[in-house]
Coordinates of C-alpha atoms in Angstrom, one line a residue:
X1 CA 129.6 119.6 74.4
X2 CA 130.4 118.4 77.9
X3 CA 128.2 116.7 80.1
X4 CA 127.7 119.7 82.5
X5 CA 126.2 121.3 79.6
X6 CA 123.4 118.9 79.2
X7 CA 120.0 119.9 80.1
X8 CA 119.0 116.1 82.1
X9 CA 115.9 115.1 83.5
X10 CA 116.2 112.4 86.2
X11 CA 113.9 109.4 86.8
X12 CA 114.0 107.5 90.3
X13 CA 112.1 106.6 93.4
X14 CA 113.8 104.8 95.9
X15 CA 116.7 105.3 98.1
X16 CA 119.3 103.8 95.7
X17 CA 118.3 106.3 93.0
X18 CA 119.2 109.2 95.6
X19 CA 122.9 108.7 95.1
X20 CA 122.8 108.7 91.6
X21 CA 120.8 112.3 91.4
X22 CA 123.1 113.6 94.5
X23 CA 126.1 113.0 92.4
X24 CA 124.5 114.9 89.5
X25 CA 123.7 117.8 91.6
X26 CA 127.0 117.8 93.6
X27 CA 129.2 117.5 90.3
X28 CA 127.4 120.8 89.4
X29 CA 125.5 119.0 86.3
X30 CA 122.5 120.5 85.1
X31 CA 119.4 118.8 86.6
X32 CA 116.5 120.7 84.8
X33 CA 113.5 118.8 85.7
X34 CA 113.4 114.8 88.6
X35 CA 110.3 112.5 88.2
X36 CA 109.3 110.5 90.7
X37 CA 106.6 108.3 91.9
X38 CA 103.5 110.3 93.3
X39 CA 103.2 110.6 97.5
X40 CA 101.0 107.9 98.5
X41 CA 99.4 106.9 102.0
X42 CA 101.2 104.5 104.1
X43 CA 101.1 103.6 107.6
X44 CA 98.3 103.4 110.1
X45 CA 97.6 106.8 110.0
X46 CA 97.9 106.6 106.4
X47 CA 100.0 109.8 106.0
X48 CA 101.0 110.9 102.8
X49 CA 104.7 109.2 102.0
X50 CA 106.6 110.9 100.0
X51 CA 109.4 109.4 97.9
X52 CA 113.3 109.3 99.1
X53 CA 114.2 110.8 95.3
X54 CA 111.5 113.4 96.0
X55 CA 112.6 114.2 99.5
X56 CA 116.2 114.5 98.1
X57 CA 115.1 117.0 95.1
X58 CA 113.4 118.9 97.0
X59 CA 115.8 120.0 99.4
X60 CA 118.0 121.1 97.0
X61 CA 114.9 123.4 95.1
X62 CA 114.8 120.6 91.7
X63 CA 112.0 120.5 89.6
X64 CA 109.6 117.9 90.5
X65 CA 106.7 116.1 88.9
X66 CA 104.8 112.9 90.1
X67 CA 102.6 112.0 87.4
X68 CA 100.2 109.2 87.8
X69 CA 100.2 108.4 84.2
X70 CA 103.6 108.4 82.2
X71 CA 101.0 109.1 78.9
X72 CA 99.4 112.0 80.5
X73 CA 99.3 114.5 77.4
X74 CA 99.8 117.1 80.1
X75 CA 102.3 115.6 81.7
X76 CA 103.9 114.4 78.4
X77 CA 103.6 118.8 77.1
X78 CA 105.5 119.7 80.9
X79 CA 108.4 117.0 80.1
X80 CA 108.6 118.7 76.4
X81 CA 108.9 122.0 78.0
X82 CA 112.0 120.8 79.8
X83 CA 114.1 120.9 76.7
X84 CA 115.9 118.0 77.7
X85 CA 118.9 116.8 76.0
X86 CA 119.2 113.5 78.6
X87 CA 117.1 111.3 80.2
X88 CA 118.7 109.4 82.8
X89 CA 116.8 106.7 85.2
X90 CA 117.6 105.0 88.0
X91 CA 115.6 102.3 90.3
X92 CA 111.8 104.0 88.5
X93 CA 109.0 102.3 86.2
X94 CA 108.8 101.1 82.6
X95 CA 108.4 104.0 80.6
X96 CA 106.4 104.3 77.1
X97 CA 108.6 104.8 74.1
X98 CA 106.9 108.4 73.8
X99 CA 108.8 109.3 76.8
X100 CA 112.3 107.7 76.7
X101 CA 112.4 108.5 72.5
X102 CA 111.9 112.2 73.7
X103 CA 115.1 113.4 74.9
X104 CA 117.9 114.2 71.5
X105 CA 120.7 112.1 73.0
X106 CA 117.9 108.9 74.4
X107 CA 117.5 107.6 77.8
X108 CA 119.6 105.6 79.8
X109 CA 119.3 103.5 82.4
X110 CA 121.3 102.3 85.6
X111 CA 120.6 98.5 86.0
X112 CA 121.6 96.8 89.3
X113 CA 123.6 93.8 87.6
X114 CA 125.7 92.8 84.7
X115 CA 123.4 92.6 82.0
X116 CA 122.1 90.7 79.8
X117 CA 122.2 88.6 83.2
X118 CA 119.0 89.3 85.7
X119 CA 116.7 91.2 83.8
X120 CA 114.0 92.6 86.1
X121 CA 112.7 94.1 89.4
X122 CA 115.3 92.5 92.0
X123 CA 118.3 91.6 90.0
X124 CA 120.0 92.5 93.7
X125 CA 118.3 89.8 95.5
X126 CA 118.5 87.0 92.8
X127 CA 122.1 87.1 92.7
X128 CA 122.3 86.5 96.0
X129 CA 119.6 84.1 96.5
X130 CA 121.5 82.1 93.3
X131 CA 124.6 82.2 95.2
X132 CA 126.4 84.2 92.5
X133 CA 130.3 85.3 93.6
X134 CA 129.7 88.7 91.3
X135 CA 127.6 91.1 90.6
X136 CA 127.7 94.6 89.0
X137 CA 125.9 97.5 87.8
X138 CA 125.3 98.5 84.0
X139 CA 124.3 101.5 82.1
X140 CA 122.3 100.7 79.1
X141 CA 120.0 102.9 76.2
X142 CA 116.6 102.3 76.7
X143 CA 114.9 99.8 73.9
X144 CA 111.4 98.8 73.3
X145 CA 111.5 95.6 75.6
X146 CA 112.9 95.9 79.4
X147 CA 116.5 95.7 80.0
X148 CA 117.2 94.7 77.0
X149 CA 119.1 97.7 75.2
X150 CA 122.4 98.2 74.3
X151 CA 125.1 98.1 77.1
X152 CA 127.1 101.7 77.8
X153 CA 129.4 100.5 80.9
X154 CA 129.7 98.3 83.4
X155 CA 131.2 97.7 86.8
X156 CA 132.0 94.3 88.4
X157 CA 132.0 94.0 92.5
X158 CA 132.9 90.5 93.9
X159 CA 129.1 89.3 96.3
X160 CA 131.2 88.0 99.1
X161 CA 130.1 84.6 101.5
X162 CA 128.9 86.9 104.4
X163 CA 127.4 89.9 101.8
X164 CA 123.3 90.3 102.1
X165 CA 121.4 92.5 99.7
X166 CA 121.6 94.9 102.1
X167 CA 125.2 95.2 101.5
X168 CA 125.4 94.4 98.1
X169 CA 122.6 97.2 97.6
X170 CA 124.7 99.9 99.2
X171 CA 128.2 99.0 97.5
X172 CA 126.1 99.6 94.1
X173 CA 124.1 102.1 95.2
X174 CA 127.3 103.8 95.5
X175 CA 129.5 102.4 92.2
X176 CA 126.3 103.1 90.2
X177 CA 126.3 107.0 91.1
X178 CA 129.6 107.4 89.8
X179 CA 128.8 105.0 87.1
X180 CA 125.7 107.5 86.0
X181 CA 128.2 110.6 86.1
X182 CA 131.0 108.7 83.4
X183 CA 127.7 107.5 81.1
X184 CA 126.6 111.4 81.0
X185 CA 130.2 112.4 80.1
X186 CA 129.9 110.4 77.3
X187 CA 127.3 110.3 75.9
X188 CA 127.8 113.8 75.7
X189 CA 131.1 114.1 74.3
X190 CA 130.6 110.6 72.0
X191 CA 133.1 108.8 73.4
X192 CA 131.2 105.4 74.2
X193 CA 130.7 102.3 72.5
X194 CA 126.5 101.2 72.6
X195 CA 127.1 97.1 72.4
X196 CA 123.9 94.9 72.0
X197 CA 123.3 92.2 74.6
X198 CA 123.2 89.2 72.4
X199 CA 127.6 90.1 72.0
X200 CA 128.4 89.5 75.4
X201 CA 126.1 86.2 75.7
X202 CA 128.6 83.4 75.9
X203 CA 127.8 80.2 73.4
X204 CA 125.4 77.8 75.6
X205 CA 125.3 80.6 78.2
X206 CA 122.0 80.4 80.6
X207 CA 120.1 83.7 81.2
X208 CA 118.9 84.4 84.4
X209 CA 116.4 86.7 85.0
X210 CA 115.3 88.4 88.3
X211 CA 111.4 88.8 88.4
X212 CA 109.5 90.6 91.4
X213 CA 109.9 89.5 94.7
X214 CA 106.7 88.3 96.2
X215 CA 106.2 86.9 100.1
X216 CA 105.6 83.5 98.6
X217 CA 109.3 84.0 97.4
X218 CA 110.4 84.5 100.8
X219 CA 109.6 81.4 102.2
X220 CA 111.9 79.3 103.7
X221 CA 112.1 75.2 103.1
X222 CA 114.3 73.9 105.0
X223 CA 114.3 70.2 103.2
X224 CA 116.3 72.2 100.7
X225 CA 120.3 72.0 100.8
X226 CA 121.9 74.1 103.2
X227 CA 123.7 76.3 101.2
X228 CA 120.4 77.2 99.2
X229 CA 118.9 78.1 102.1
X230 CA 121.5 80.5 103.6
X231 CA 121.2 82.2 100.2
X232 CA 118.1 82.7 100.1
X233 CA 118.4 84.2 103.7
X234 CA 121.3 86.4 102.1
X235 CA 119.5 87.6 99.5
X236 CA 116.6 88.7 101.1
X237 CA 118.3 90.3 104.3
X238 CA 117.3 92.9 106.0
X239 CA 114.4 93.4 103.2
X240 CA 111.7 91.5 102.5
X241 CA 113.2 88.9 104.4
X242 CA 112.9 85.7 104.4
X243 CA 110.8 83.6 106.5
X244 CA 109.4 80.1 108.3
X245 CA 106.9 79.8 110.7
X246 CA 107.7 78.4 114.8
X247 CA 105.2 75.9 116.3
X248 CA 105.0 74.6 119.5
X249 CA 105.2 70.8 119.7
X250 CA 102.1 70.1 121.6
X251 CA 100.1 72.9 121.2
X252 CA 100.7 73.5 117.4
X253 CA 100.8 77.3 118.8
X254 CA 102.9 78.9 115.2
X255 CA 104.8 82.3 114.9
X256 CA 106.1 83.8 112.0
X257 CA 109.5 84.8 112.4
X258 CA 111.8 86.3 110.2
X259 CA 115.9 85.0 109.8
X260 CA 118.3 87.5 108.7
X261 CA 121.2 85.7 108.6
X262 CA 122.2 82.3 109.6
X263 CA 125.8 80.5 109.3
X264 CA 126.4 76.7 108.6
X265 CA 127.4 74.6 111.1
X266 CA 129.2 70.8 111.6
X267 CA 127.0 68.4 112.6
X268 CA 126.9 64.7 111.5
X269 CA 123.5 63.8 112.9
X270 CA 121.0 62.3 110.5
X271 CA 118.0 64.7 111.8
X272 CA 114.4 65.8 110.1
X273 CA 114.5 69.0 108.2
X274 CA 113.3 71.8 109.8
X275 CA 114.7 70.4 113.9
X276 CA 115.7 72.9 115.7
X277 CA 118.5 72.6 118.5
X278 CA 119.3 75.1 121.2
X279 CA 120.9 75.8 124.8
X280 CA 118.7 77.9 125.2
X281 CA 120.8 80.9 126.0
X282 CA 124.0 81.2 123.1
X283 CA 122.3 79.6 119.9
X284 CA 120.0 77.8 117.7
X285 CA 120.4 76.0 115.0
X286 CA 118.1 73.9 112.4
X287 CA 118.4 70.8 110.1
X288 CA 118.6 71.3 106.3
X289 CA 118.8 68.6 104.2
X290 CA 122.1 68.2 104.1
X291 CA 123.8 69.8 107.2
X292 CA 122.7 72.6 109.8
X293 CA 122.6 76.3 109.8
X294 CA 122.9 78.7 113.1
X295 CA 120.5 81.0 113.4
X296 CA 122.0 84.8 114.6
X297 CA 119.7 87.3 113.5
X298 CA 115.8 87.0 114.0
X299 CA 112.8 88.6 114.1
X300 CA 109.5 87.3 115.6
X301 CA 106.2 88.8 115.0
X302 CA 105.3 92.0 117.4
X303 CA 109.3 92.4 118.5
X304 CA 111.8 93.9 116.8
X305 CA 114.9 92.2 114.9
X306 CA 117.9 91.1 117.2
X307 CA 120.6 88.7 118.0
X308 CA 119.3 85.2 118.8
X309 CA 121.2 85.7 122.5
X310 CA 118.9 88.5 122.8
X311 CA 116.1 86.4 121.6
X312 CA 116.9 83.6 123.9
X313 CA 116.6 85.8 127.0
X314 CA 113.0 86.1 126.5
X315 CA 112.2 83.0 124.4
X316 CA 114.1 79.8 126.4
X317 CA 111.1 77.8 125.6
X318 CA 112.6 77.6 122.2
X319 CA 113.2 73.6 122.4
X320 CA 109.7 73.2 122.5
X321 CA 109.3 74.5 119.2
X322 CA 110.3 73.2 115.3
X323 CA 110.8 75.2 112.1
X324 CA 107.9 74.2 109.9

């Protein structure tokens, strides 16, 4: 049997799980059934939002079910009536062993790292944020504890000094769709290797895990060493991004701004964390523990992201101000 002869359901919700599903449907593979995340209100006129996965499948006439509950016996008797051979999920929620045991061949999962390494809701932004030089995606057969079942394949990208999670997330998102196609191939044909996690664990190894991102998280302390601080910037740029709070020197006036990307600097001077410097028109730059970073990409709240130049057209009262 080939993989285009599988009957597959696919699991997803957010943009990077489109890429994955597009490939499927574009390399002619047999997508009988997509579950996704049901619409939900957002915005202030609290319109129904409906998910990028759903958006996608629909289009192209898929199957689509949103069920609240992944237990639902009625749900649970529609994903029985699917047949399915292959369960395949991508960027979606923890699922109940009744569901991912369903399918004859299992369920697999795309993981945005190199497993066993950053288990968890952002392993993205956590290798970025931990200043990692690589990262990677990994398929993996879906166990009873999260992210924890035996490795299919994997695929190592370097994270570059100037990458973001922005960047990092559309590099994979791309790698990891034609990663998906090669784990249906063969797991349909039986030519793959299922190796547990604990055998690629180096001896003395640290595991690193990558929990949810919360705005707490996204704070930024700028007593902390420079380089920390730029990547955390990285690895929360553009989204959540991180963030510090601008007040005025006499009035204690404070704005929230975001940073989306700052660059360290040379500068010998022995100054408070959190000073900022500026010209007032070209840049502006703050004190880290040890050593400065230059500000280029901002957000302040009510205005839209831009380029500190920008910023400074409309903002030269900036030397008035400190990071807090």
């Amino acid at each position: 049997m080939q993989g285009k002869d599988l009957r597959i359901v696919f699991m997803g919700t957010p943009d990077f799980a489109v890429a994955s599903l597009q490939a499927l449907v574009e390399g002619g593979y047999n997508v009988v059934g997509v579950i996704t995340a049901p619409d939900k209100p957002a915005g202030r006129g609290k319109k129904l939002h409906q998910s990028a996965v759903k958006i996608y499948a629909s289009e192209k006439g898929l199957n689509v079910l949103q069920p609240e509950k992944l237990k639902n016996p009625e749900f649970l008797d529609e994903l029985r009536a699917l047949e399915t051979d292959l369960q395949v999920v991508v960027a979606f929620r923890m699922l109940p062993e009744v569901v991912w045991d369903m399918p004859r061949l299992g369920t697999f999962n795309l993981h945005g790292s190199l497993l066993p390494q950053y288990r968890g809701a952002a392993p993205l932004n956590w290798a970025v944020i931990n200043g990692e030089t690589k990262t990677g995606v990994t398929t993996f057969l879906l166990a009873h504890e999260i992210d924890t079942g035996k490795i299919l394949f994997r695929k190592e990208i370097d994270i570059w000094e100037n990458d973001t999670v922005g960047t990092i997330h559309d590099a994979l998102m791309e790698i990891g769709a034609k990663l998906v196609v090669q784990t249906v191939d063969a797991l349909a044909t039986g030519n793959y290797k299922a190796i547990p996690q604990e055998e690629l664990v180096a001896e003395g190894e640290e595991i690193k895990h990558a929990p949810k991102i919360f705005k707490e998280n996204c704070k930024i302390d700028w007593s902390a060493d420079a380089d920390a601080v730029r990547n955390l910037i990285r690895g929360l740029s553009p989204y959540p991004a991180a963030w510090s709070t601008l007040k005025h020197k006499e009035t204690g006036k404070e704005t929230a701004t975001k940073i989306f990307m700052a660059m360290r600097v040379e500068d010998n001077k022995n100054t408070p964390a959190g000073t900022l410097e500026s010209d007032g028109k070209n840049f502006i730059k703050v004190a880290c523990t040890n050593g400065w970073l230059q500000i280029t990409d901002l957000q302040i709240a009510g205005k839209k992201r831009m380029k500190v130049q920008d910023f400074l057209r409309g903002f030269q009262q900036i030397g008035d101000y400190t990071f807090l």
